[in-house]
PDB file of C-alpha atoms in Angstrom:
ATOM      1  CA  MET A  11      15.281  -1.023 -18.822  1.00 60.00           C
ATOM      2  CA  PRO A  12      13.441  -2.335 -16.709  1.00 92.00           C
ATOM      3  CA  GLN A  13      11.857   0.359 -14.090  1.00 95.00           C
ATOM      4  CA  ILE A  14      11.190  -2.522 -11.152  1.00 95.00           C
ATOM      5  CA  SER A  15      13.527  -4.583  -9.359  1.00 96.00           C
ATOM      6  CA  VAL A  16      13.175  -7.291  -7.223  1.00 97.00           C
ATOM      7  CA  GLU A  17      15.586  -8.333  -4.491  1.00 96.00           C
ATOM      8  CA  ARG A  18      14.831 -11.636  -1.465  1.00 96.00           C
ATOM      9  CA  SER A  19      16.408 -11.617   1.289  1.00 94.00           C
ATOM     10  CA  GLY A  20      15.286 -14.464   3.474  1.00 94.00           C
ATOM     11  CA  ASN A  21      11.158 -14.285   3.837  1.00 96.00           C
ATOM     12  CA  VAL A  22      11.369 -10.064   2.913  1.00 97.00           C
ATOM     13  CA  ALA A  23      10.583  -9.331  -0.859  1.00 98.00           C
ATOM     14  CA  THR A  24      11.766  -5.729  -2.080  1.00 98.00           C
ATOM     15  CA  ILE A  25      10.846  -3.746  -4.955  1.00 98.00           C
ATOM     16  CA  THR A  26      11.947  -1.179  -6.015  1.00 98.00           C
ATOM     17  CA  ILE A  27      10.491   1.940  -8.575  1.00 97.00           C
ATOM     18  CA  THR A  28      12.958   3.792 -10.775  1.00 96.00           C
ATOM     19  CA  ASN A  29      11.878   5.836 -13.570  1.00 95.00           C
ATOM     20  CA  PRO A  30      14.624   7.875 -14.059  1.00 94.00           C
ATOM     21  CA  PRO A  31      15.244  11.326 -14.636  1.00 95.00           C
ATOM     22  CA  HIS A  32      11.761  11.409 -13.031  1.00 95.00           C
ATOM     23  CA  GLY A  33      10.182   9.164 -11.182  1.00 96.00           C
ATOM     24  CA  PHE A  34       7.081   8.795 -12.920  1.00 97.00           C
ATOM     25  CA  MET A  35       5.068   6.072 -12.708  1.00 97.00           C
ATOM     26  CA  ASP A  36       3.694   4.687 -16.064  1.00 96.00           C
ATOM     27  CA  ALA A  37       1.858   1.898 -18.351  1.00 96.00           C
ATOM     28  CA  ALA A  38       5.339   0.310 -17.972  1.00 96.00           C
ATOM     29  CA  THR A  39       5.656   0.807 -14.389  1.00 97.00           C
ATOM     30  CA  VAL A  40       2.191  -0.891 -14.170  1.00 97.00           C
ATOM     31  CA  ALA A  41       2.686  -3.839 -16.719  1.00 96.00           C
ATOM     32  CA  GLU A  42       5.865  -4.419 -14.285  1.00 96.00           C
ATOM     33  CA  LEU A  43       4.320  -4.104 -10.906  1.00 97.00           C
ATOM     34  CA  ASP A  44       1.931  -6.339 -12.119  1.00 97.00           C
ATOM     35  CA  ALA A  45       4.105  -9.032 -13.187  1.00 96.00           C
ATOM     36  CA  ALA A  46       5.837  -7.921 -10.274  1.00 96.00           C
ATOM     37  CA  THR A  47       3.594  -8.413  -6.989  1.00 97.00           C
ATOM     38  CA  ALA A  48       1.788 -11.607  -8.818  1.00 97.00           C
ATOM     39  CA  GLU A  49       4.680 -13.882  -8.680  1.00 96.00           C
ATOM     40  CA  LEU A  50       5.960 -12.765  -5.226  1.00 97.00           C
ATOM     41  CA  ASP A  51       1.889 -13.079  -4.400  1.00 96.00           C
ATOM     42  CA  ALA A  52       2.118 -16.788  -5.571  1.00 96.00           C
ATOM     43  CA  ASP A  53       5.174 -17.394  -3.459  1.00 96.00           C
ATOM     44  CA  PRO A  54       4.577 -19.227  -0.150  1.00 95.00           C
ATOM     45  CA  ALA A  55       8.027 -18.278   0.844  1.00 96.00           C
ATOM     46  CA  VAL A  56       7.538 -14.370   0.309  1.00 97.00           C
ATOM     47  CA  ARG A  57       6.135 -13.488   3.703  1.00 97.00           C
ATOM     48  CA  ALA A  58       5.839  -9.816   3.903  1.00 98.00           C
ATOM     49  CA  ILE A  59       6.662  -7.348   1.202  1.00 98.00           C
ATOM     50  CA  VAL A  60       8.692  -3.880   0.931  1.00 98.00           C
ATOM     51  CA  ILE A  61       8.033  -1.312  -1.463  1.00 98.00           C
ATOM     52  CA  THR A  62      10.067   1.585  -1.887  1.00 98.00           C
ATOM     53  CA  GLY A  63      11.629   4.054  -4.776  1.00 98.00           C
ATOM     54  CA  GLY A  64      14.627   3.968  -6.541  1.00 97.00           C
ATOM     55  CA  VAL A  65      15.016   7.529  -8.288  1.00 96.00           C
ATOM     56  CA  PRO A  66      17.060   9.493  -5.473  1.00 96.00           C
ATOM     57  CA  GLY A  67      14.483  11.906  -3.125  1.00 97.00           C
ATOM     58  CA  VAL A  68      11.324  10.374  -5.123  1.00 98.00           C
ATOM     59  CA  PHE A  69       9.293   7.659  -4.000  1.00 98.00           C
ATOM     60  CA  ILE A  70       7.075   7.687  -7.126  1.00 97.00           C
ATOM     61  CA  ARG A  71       6.564  11.310  -7.996  1.00 96.00           C
ATOM     62  CA  HIS A  72       3.030  11.051 -10.119  1.00 97.00           C
ATOM     63  CA  TYR A  73       1.520   9.326 -12.707  1.00 96.00           C
ATOM     64  CA  SER A  74       2.463  10.584 -15.780  1.00 96.00           C
ATOM     65  CA  VAL A  75       0.983  13.401 -16.850  1.00 96.00           C
ATOM     66  CA  ARG A  76       2.228  13.584 -20.184  1.00 96.00           C
ATOM     67  CA  GLU A  77       0.219   9.908 -20.241  1.00 96.00           C
ATOM     68  CA  LEU A  78      -2.800  10.550 -19.243  1.00 95.00           C
ATOM     69  CA  GLU A  79      -2.704  13.488 -21.568  1.00 95.00           C
ATOM     70  CA  THR A  80      -1.692  11.248 -24.396  1.00 96.00           C
ATOM     71  CA  LEU A  81      -5.096   9.210 -22.928  1.00 94.00           C
ATOM     72  CA  ALA A  82      -7.241  12.141 -23.045  1.00 94.00           C
ATOM     73  CA  ARG A  83      -7.305  12.923 -26.901  1.00 95.00           C
ATOM     74  CA  GLN A  84      -7.487   9.547 -28.454  1.00 95.00           C
ATOM     75  CA  LEU A  85     -10.438   8.934 -25.905  1.00 93.00           C
ATOM     76  CA  ARG A  86     -11.416  12.171 -27.420  1.00 93.00           C
ATOM     77  CA  GLU A  87     -11.048  12.000 -31.051  1.00 94.00           C
ATOM     78  CA  ARG A  88     -12.673   7.754 -30.707  1.00 95.00           C
ATOM     79  CA  GLY A  89     -15.283   9.865 -28.803  1.00 94.00           C
ATOM     80  CA  VAL A  90     -15.664   8.367 -26.138  1.00 91.00           C
ATOM     81  CA  ALA A  91     -18.109   9.392 -23.887  1.00 90.00           C
ATOM     82  CA  VAL A  92     -18.596   8.419 -19.692  1.00 90.00           C
ATOM     83  CA  ASP A  93     -21.871   7.628 -17.984  1.00 90.00           C
ATOM     84  CA  PRO A  94     -22.303   7.215 -14.571  1.00 90.00           C
ATOM     85  CA  ALA A  95     -24.756   4.509 -14.763  1.00 90.00           C
ATOM     86  CA  ARG A  96     -22.581   2.848 -16.298  1.00 91.00           C
ATOM     87  CA  PRO A  97     -19.160   2.280 -14.166  1.00 91.00           C
ATOM     88  CA  VAL A  98     -15.821   2.296 -16.135  1.00 90.00           C
ATOM     89  CA  PRO A  99     -14.468  -1.840 -15.516  1.00 92.00           C
ATOM     90  CA  PRO A 100     -11.029  -2.149 -13.290  1.00 93.00           C
ATOM     91  CA  ARG A 101      -7.501  -1.555 -14.998  1.00 94.00           C
ATOM     92  CA  ASP A 102      -3.970  -3.148 -14.624  1.00 95.00           C
ATOM     93  CA  ILE A 103      -3.769  -0.662 -12.452  1.00 97.00           C
ATOM     94  CA  ASP A 104      -6.549  -0.670  -9.928  1.00 96.00           C
ATOM     95  CA  ARG A 105      -5.617  -4.783  -9.897  1.00 96.00           C
ATOM     96  CA  VAL A 106      -2.190  -4.177  -9.116  1.00 97.00           C
ATOM     97  CA  PHE A 107      -3.745  -1.867  -6.167  1.00 97.00           C
ATOM     98  CA  GLY A 108      -6.426  -4.417  -5.597  1.00 96.00           C
ATOM     99  CA  ARG A 109      -3.107  -7.170  -5.359  1.00 97.00           C
ATOM    100  CA  LEU A 110      -1.269  -5.558  -2.531  1.00 98.00           C
ATOM    101  CA  GLU A 111      -4.828  -4.829  -0.114  1.00 97.00           C
ATOM    102  CA  THR A 112      -5.947  -8.589  -0.742  1.00 96.00           C
ATOM    103  CA  THR A 113      -2.432 -10.058  -0.301  1.00 97.00           C
ATOM    104  CA  PRO A 114      -2.042 -12.069   3.046  1.00 97.00           C
ATOM    105  CA  ARG A 115       1.451 -10.754   3.418  1.00 97.00           C
ATOM    106  CA  PRO A 116       2.057  -7.289   5.229  1.00 98.00           C
ATOM    107  CA  VAL A 117       3.149  -4.932   2.049  1.00 98.00           C
ATOM    108  CA  ILE A 118       5.044  -1.927   3.706  1.00 98.00           C
ATOM    109  CA  ALA A 119       5.937   1.287   2.114  1.00 98.00           C
ATOM    110  CA  ALA A 120       9.347   2.725   2.648  1.00 98.00           C
ATOM    111  CA  ILE A 121       8.267   6.620   1.245  1.00 98.00           C
ATOM    112  CA  ASN A 122      11.551   8.445   0.124  1.00 98.00           C
ATOM    113  CA  GLY A 123      10.525  11.253  -1.232  1.00 97.00           C
ATOM    114  CA  PHE A 124       7.631  12.465  -3.748  1.00 98.00           C
ATOM    115  CA  ALA A 125       4.515  10.649  -3.713  1.00 98.00           C
ATOM    116  CA  MET A 126       2.063  12.938  -4.941  1.00 97.00           C
ATOM    117  CA  GLY A 127      -1.121  11.709  -7.459  1.00 97.00           C
ATOM    118  CA  GLY A 128      -0.924   8.137  -7.975  1.00 96.00           C
ATOM    119  CA  GLY A 129       2.306   7.361  -6.277  1.00 97.00           C
ATOM    120  CA  PHE A 130       0.460   8.408  -3.331  1.00 98.00           C
ATOM    121  CA  GLU A 131      -1.957   5.744  -3.555  1.00 98.00           C
ATOM    122  CA  LEU A 132       0.070   3.070  -4.422  1.00 98.00           C
ATOM    123  CA  ALA A 133       1.346   4.133  -0.522  1.00 98.00           C
ATOM    124  CA  LEU A 134      -2.386   4.070   0.404  1.00 98.00           C
ATOM    125  CA  SER A 135      -3.107   0.733  -1.098  1.00 97.00           C
ATOM    126  CA  CYS A 136       0.065  -0.522   1.294  1.00 98.00           C
ATOM    127  CA  ASP A 137      -0.523  -2.325   5.212  1.00 98.00           C
ATOM    128  CA  LEU A 138       2.041   0.346   6.661  1.00 98.00           C
ATOM    129  CA  ARG A 139       3.553   3.453   5.195  1.00 98.00           C
ATOM    130  CA  ILE A 140       7.684   4.447   6.184  1.00 98.00           C
ATOM    131  CA  ALA A 141       8.294   7.979   5.560  1.00 98.00           C
ATOM    132  CA  GLU A 142      12.009   9.749   5.831  1.00 98.00           C
ATOM    133  CA  GLU A 143      12.131  13.308   7.033  1.00 97.00           C
ATOM    134  CA  GLY A 144      13.353  15.563   4.932  1.00 96.00           C
ATOM    135  CA  GLN A 145      12.015  17.912   1.835  1.00 96.00           C
ATOM    136  CA  TYR A 146       9.698  16.727  -0.064  1.00 97.00           C
ATOM    137  CA  GLU A 147       5.812  16.494  -0.963  1.00 97.00           C
ATOM    138  CA  LEU A 148       3.101  13.829  -0.838  1.00 98.00           C
ATOM    139  CA  GLY A 149      -0.781  13.987  -1.433  1.00 97.00           C
ATOM    140  CA  LEU A 150      -3.139  13.874  -4.224  1.00 98.00           C
ATOM    141  CA  PRO A 151      -2.979  16.927  -6.163  1.00 97.00           C
ATOM    142  CA  GLU A 152      -5.026  16.532  -9.153  1.00 97.00           C
ATOM    143  CA  VAL A 153      -7.690  18.999  -8.607  1.00 97.00           C
ATOM    144  CA  ARG A 154      -5.015  21.256  -9.921  1.00 96.00           C
ATOM    145  CA  LEU A 155      -5.087  19.584 -13.338  1.00 96.00           C
ATOM    146  CA  GLY A 156      -9.000  19.607 -13.742  1.00 96.00           C
ATOM    147  CA  ILE A 157      -8.662  15.791 -12.570  1.00 95.00           C
ATOM    148  CA  LEU A 158      -9.426  13.742  -9.420  1.00 96.00           C
ATOM    149  CA  PRO A 159      -7.488  10.689  -8.015  1.00 96.00           C
ATOM    150  CA  GLY A 160      -8.599   8.237 -10.096  1.00 93.00           C
ATOM    151  CA  ALA A 161      -7.016   5.267  -8.360  1.00 95.00           C
ATOM    152  CA  GLY A 162      -8.474   4.186  -5.191  1.00 95.00           C
ATOM    153  CA  GLY A 163      -7.855   8.232  -3.457  1.00 96.00           C
ATOM    154  CA  THR A 164     -10.949   9.892  -2.985  1.00 97.00           C
ATOM    155  CA  GLN A 165     -11.892   6.186  -0.941  1.00 95.00           C
ATOM    156  CA  LYS A 166      -8.398   5.450   1.116  1.00 96.00           C
ATOM    157  CA  LEU A 167      -7.510   8.834   2.714  1.00 97.00           C
ATOM    158  CA  PRO A 168     -10.704   9.898   4.252  1.00 95.00           C
ATOM    159  CA  ALA A 169     -10.501   6.714   6.186  1.00 93.00           C
ATOM    160  CA  LEU A 170      -7.303   8.184   7.304  1.00 94.00           C
ATOM    161  CA  VAL A 171      -7.783  11.846   7.989  1.00 95.00           C
ATOM    162  CA  GLY A 172     -11.560  11.710   8.254  1.00 95.00           C
ATOM    163  CA  THR A 173     -14.251  12.951   5.596  1.00 96.00           C
ATOM    164  CA  ALA A 174     -13.287  16.623   6.795  1.00 97.00           C
ATOM    165  CA  ARG A 175      -9.561  16.511   6.122  1.00 97.00           C
ATOM    166  CA  ALA A 176     -10.120  14.178   3.414  1.00 97.00           C
ATOM    167  CA  LEU A 177     -11.888  16.744   1.373  1.00 98.00           C
ATOM    168  CA  GLU A 178      -9.887  19.768   2.601  1.00 97.00           C
ATOM    169  CA  MET A 179      -7.012  18.333   0.933  1.00 97.00           C
ATOM    170  CA  THR A 180      -8.261  17.013  -2.199  1.00 97.00           C
ATOM    171  CA  LEU A 181     -10.481  19.458  -2.781  1.00 97.00           C
ATOM    172  CA  ARG A 182      -7.585  22.125  -2.419  1.00 97.00           C
ATOM    173  CA  GLY A 183      -4.566  20.279  -4.062  1.00 96.00           C
ATOM    174  CA  ARG A 184      -2.646  19.945  -0.889  1.00 97.00           C
ATOM    175  CA  THR A 185       0.442  18.514  -0.653  1.00 97.00           C
ATOM    176  CA  VAL A 186       2.034  17.474   2.619  1.00 98.00           C
ATOM    177  CA  GLY A 187       5.807  17.260   4.158  1.00 98.00           C
ATOM    178  CA  PRO A 188       6.070  14.005   5.865  1.00 98.00           C
ATOM    179  CA  ALA A 189       6.155  15.737   9.359  1.00 97.00           C
ATOM    180  CA  GLU A 190       2.671  17.227   8.551  1.00 97.00           C
ATOM    181  CA  ALA A 191       1.729  13.886   6.792  1.00 98.00           C
ATOM    182  CA  HIS A 192       2.943  11.828  10.273  1.00 98.00           C
ATOM    183  CA  ARG A 193       1.059  14.040  12.161  1.00 97.00           C
ATOM    184  CA  LEU A 194      -2.237  13.112  10.225  1.00 97.00           C
ATOM    185  CA  GLY A 195      -1.793  10.032  10.161  1.00 96.00           C
ATOM    186  CA  LEU A 196      -0.572   9.286   6.453  1.00 97.00           C
ATOM    187  CA  VAL A 197       2.498   7.390   7.283  1.00 97.00           C
ATOM    188  CA  HIS A 198       3.046   5.412  10.598  1.00 97.00           C
ATOM    189  CA  GLU A 199       6.137   6.452  11.154  1.00 97.00           C
ATOM    190  CA  LEU A 200       8.626   9.368  10.000  1.00 98.00           C
ATOM    191  CA  VAL A 201      12.159   8.347  10.285  1.00 98.00           C
ATOM    192  CA  PRO A 202      15.617  10.459   9.359  1.00 97.00           C
ATOM    193  CA  PRO A 203      16.952  10.775   6.043  1.00 97.00           C
ATOM    194  CA  GLY A 204      18.220   7.498   4.572  1.00 96.00           C
ATOM    195  CA  ARG A 205      16.404   5.207   7.010  1.00 97.00           C
ATOM    196  CA  ALA A 206      13.155   4.173   5.711  1.00 98.00           C
ATOM    197  CA  LEU A 207      14.437   1.642   3.635  1.00 97.00           C
ATOM    198  CA  GLU A 208      16.005  -0.532   6.805  1.00 97.00           C
ATOM    199  CA  ARG A 209      12.694   0.707   9.283  1.00 98.00           C
ATOM    200  CA  ALA A 210      10.235  -0.962   6.402  1.00 98.00           C
ATOM    201  CA  HIS A 211      12.921  -3.682   6.399  1.00 97.00           C
ATOM    202  CA  GLN A 212      12.714  -4.294   9.917  1.00 97.00           C
ATOM    203  CA  LEU A 213       9.279  -3.852   9.782  1.00 98.00           C
ATOM    204  CA  ALA A 214       9.004  -6.599   7.660  1.00 98.00           C
ATOM    205  CA  ALA A 215      11.181  -8.861   9.438  1.00 97.00           C
ATOM    206  CA  GLU A 216       9.289  -8.834  12.388  1.00 96.00           C
ATOM    207  CA  ILE A 217       6.322  -9.470  10.943  1.00 97.00           C
ATOM    208  CA  ALA A 218       7.346 -12.257   8.735  1.00 96.00           C
ATOM    209  CA  ALA A 219       8.516 -13.440  11.658  1.00 95.00           C
ATOM    210  CA  LEU A 220       4.657 -14.571  12.950  1.00 96.00           C
ATOM    211  CA  PRO A 221       2.484 -16.933  12.007  1.00 95.00           C
ATOM    212  CA  PRO A 222       1.880 -15.918   8.274  1.00 95.00           C
ATOM    213  CA  ARG A 223      -1.846 -18.112   8.710  1.00 96.00           C
ATOM    214  CA  ALA A 224      -2.676 -15.473  11.074  1.00 97.00           C
ATOM    215  CA  VAL A 225      -1.060 -12.572   9.735  1.00 97.00           C
ATOM    216  CA  GLY A 226      -2.697 -12.891   6.586  1.00 97.00           C
ATOM    217  CA  HIS A 227      -6.381 -13.278   8.199  1.00 96.00           C
ATOM    218  CA  ILE A 228      -5.858 -10.084  10.479  1.00 96.00           C
ATOM    219  CA  LYS A 229      -5.249  -8.714   7.613  1.00 96.00           C
ATOM    220  CA  ARG A 230      -8.511  -9.723   5.937  1.00 95.00           C
ATOM    221  CA  LEU A 231     -10.352  -8.879   8.889  1.00 95.00           C
ATOM    222  CA  VAL A 232      -8.989  -5.443   9.078  1.00 95.00           C
ATOM    223  CA  ARG A 233      -8.963  -4.380   5.645  1.00 94.00           C
ATOM    224  CA  ALA A 234     -12.433  -5.271   5.252  1.00 92.00           C
ATOM    225  CA  ALA A 235     -13.843  -3.457   8.469  1.00 91.00           C
ATOM    226  CA  GLY A 236     -14.884  -0.406   6.982  1.00 80.00           C
ATOM    227  CA  ALA A 237     -15.978  -2.507   3.571  1.00 84.00           C
ATOM    228  CA  VAL A 238     -19.197  -4.495   4.796  1.00 87.00           C
ATOM    229  CA  PRO A 239     -21.192  -4.759   7.294  1.00 89.00           C
ATOM    230  CA  ARG A 240     -20.477  -5.020  10.842  1.00 91.00           C
ATOM    231  CA  ASP A 241     -22.350  -8.111  11.968  1.00 92.00           C
ATOM    232  CA  GLU A 242     -21.099  -9.888   8.054  1.00 92.00           C
ATOM    233  CA  GLY A 243     -17.354  -8.340   9.332  1.00 93.00           C
ATOM    234  CA  LEU A 244     -17.833 -10.051  12.871  1.00 93.00           C
ATOM    235  CA  ALA A 245     -19.076 -13.511  11.726  1.00 95.00           C
ATOM    236  CA  LEU A 246     -15.962 -14.086   9.805  1.00 93.00           C
ATOM    237  CA  GLU A 247     -13.533 -13.115  12.206  1.00 94.00           C
ATOM    238  CA  ARG A 248     -14.843 -15.627  14.665  1.00 96.00           C
ATOM    239  CA  THR A 249     -15.216 -17.407  12.165  1.00 95.00           C
ATOM    240  CA  LEU A 250     -11.451 -17.250  10.960  1.00 95.00           C
ATOM    241  CA  PHE A 251     -10.869 -17.294  15.072  1.00 93.00           C
ATOM    242  CA  LEU A 252     -11.946 -20.692  14.871  1.00 94.00           C
ATOM    243  CA  ASP A 253      -9.882 -21.795  12.051  1.00 94.00           C
ATOM    244  CA  LEU A 254      -6.820 -20.630  13.761  1.00 94.00           C
ATOM    245  CA  LEU A 255      -7.553 -21.890  16.560  1.00 93.00           C
ATOM    246  CA  LEU A 256      -8.273 -25.332  15.296  1.00 93.00           C
ATOM    247  CA  SER A 257      -4.063 -24.515  13.534  1.00 94.00           C
ATOM    248  CA  ASP A 258      -1.516 -26.956  14.226  1.00 92.00           C
ATOM    249  CA  GLU A 259       0.834 -24.082  14.918  1.00 93.00           C
ATOM    250  CA  ALA A 260      -1.501 -22.551  17.340  1.00 93.00           C
ATOM    251  CA  LEU A 261      -1.897 -25.704  19.761  1.00 93.00           C
ATOM    252  CA  GLU A 262       1.794 -25.943  19.468  1.00 92.00           C
ATOM    253  CA  ARG A 263       2.459 -22.525  20.129  1.00 93.00           C
ATOM    254  CA  MET A 264      -0.028 -21.994  23.082  1.00 91.00           C
ATOM    255  CA  THR A 265       1.019 -25.084  24.683  1.00 93.00           C
ATOM    256  CA  ARG A 266       4.138 -23.729  24.364  1.00 92.00           C
ATOM    257  CA  MET A 267       3.564 -21.230  26.615  1.00 91.00           C
ATOM    258  CA  ASN A 268       1.475 -22.379  29.105  1.00 92.00           C
ATOM    259  CA  ALA A 269       4.256 -25.092  29.731  1.00 92.00           C
ATOM    260  CA  ASP A 270       6.644 -22.139  30.488  1.00 88.00           C
ATOM    261  CA  ASP A 271       4.769 -19.910  32.429  1.00 84.00           C
ATOM    262  CA  ARG A 272       5.291 -17.042  29.768  1.00 85.00           C
ATOM    263  CA  ASP A 273       3.132 -13.572  29.108  1.00 86.00           C
ATOM    264  CA  ILE A 274       1.193 -13.866  26.503  1.00 88.00           C
ATOM    265  CA  ARG A 275       3.822 -10.660  25.007  1.00 85.00           C
ATOM    266  CA  ASP A 276       6.518 -13.496  24.654  1.00 82.00           C
ATOM    267  CA  ALA A 277       4.619 -16.511  23.501  1.00 77.00           C
TER     268      ALA A 277
END
């Protein structure tokens, strides 16, 4: 059975990932996510995307360790060796996570249970993370297997919690409950059990109602803030500011605000 289902409500699309009984991510999950996110990214009618888990108590538990073991054995049998001077090219999972980060649409993770390893890396690739209260864990425990977070975790976690805390968590393989995740800034909001998807939809609808071109430009700039030199980021910011200032939608909104003498918060 397919692991990915997509439902649309107005201009918000919800991706539900269901791989019973444990809710692991595997190659099939990645392939289906690739197809689903590519389709949504190409649809101008979609203005926001929500991702959640379909197995009770699980967002995505983690990537299948059985599949990783099989891959390791196959590569060893082929005599594959790694040279840091020759980086490994991007894989399908990198393309999927990269698409979530670069699509102009906001992507919101409705975390309704376990999200560790690759599952947590998927959540880190989203723009906003809403987590339910409960007895489950989030984090990057890969070091306990003698490996490391290999789908962006070592690069994205420090941006949220700082280098010192990221080192403490990844070197120990320490996972945390949703309350601590919220205190650390790993998730934006903590909601009662069963409410993550509802809250994610509220946020998605709120942002989807705003001018999509402005939303896309803002996401692009903020995402690039730590990845490009500051002068380049500022140059792009003023360029995209002017691009929006000249747009019909911005002019109409500014004219309406000034004519009605509105507060900018009510524009």
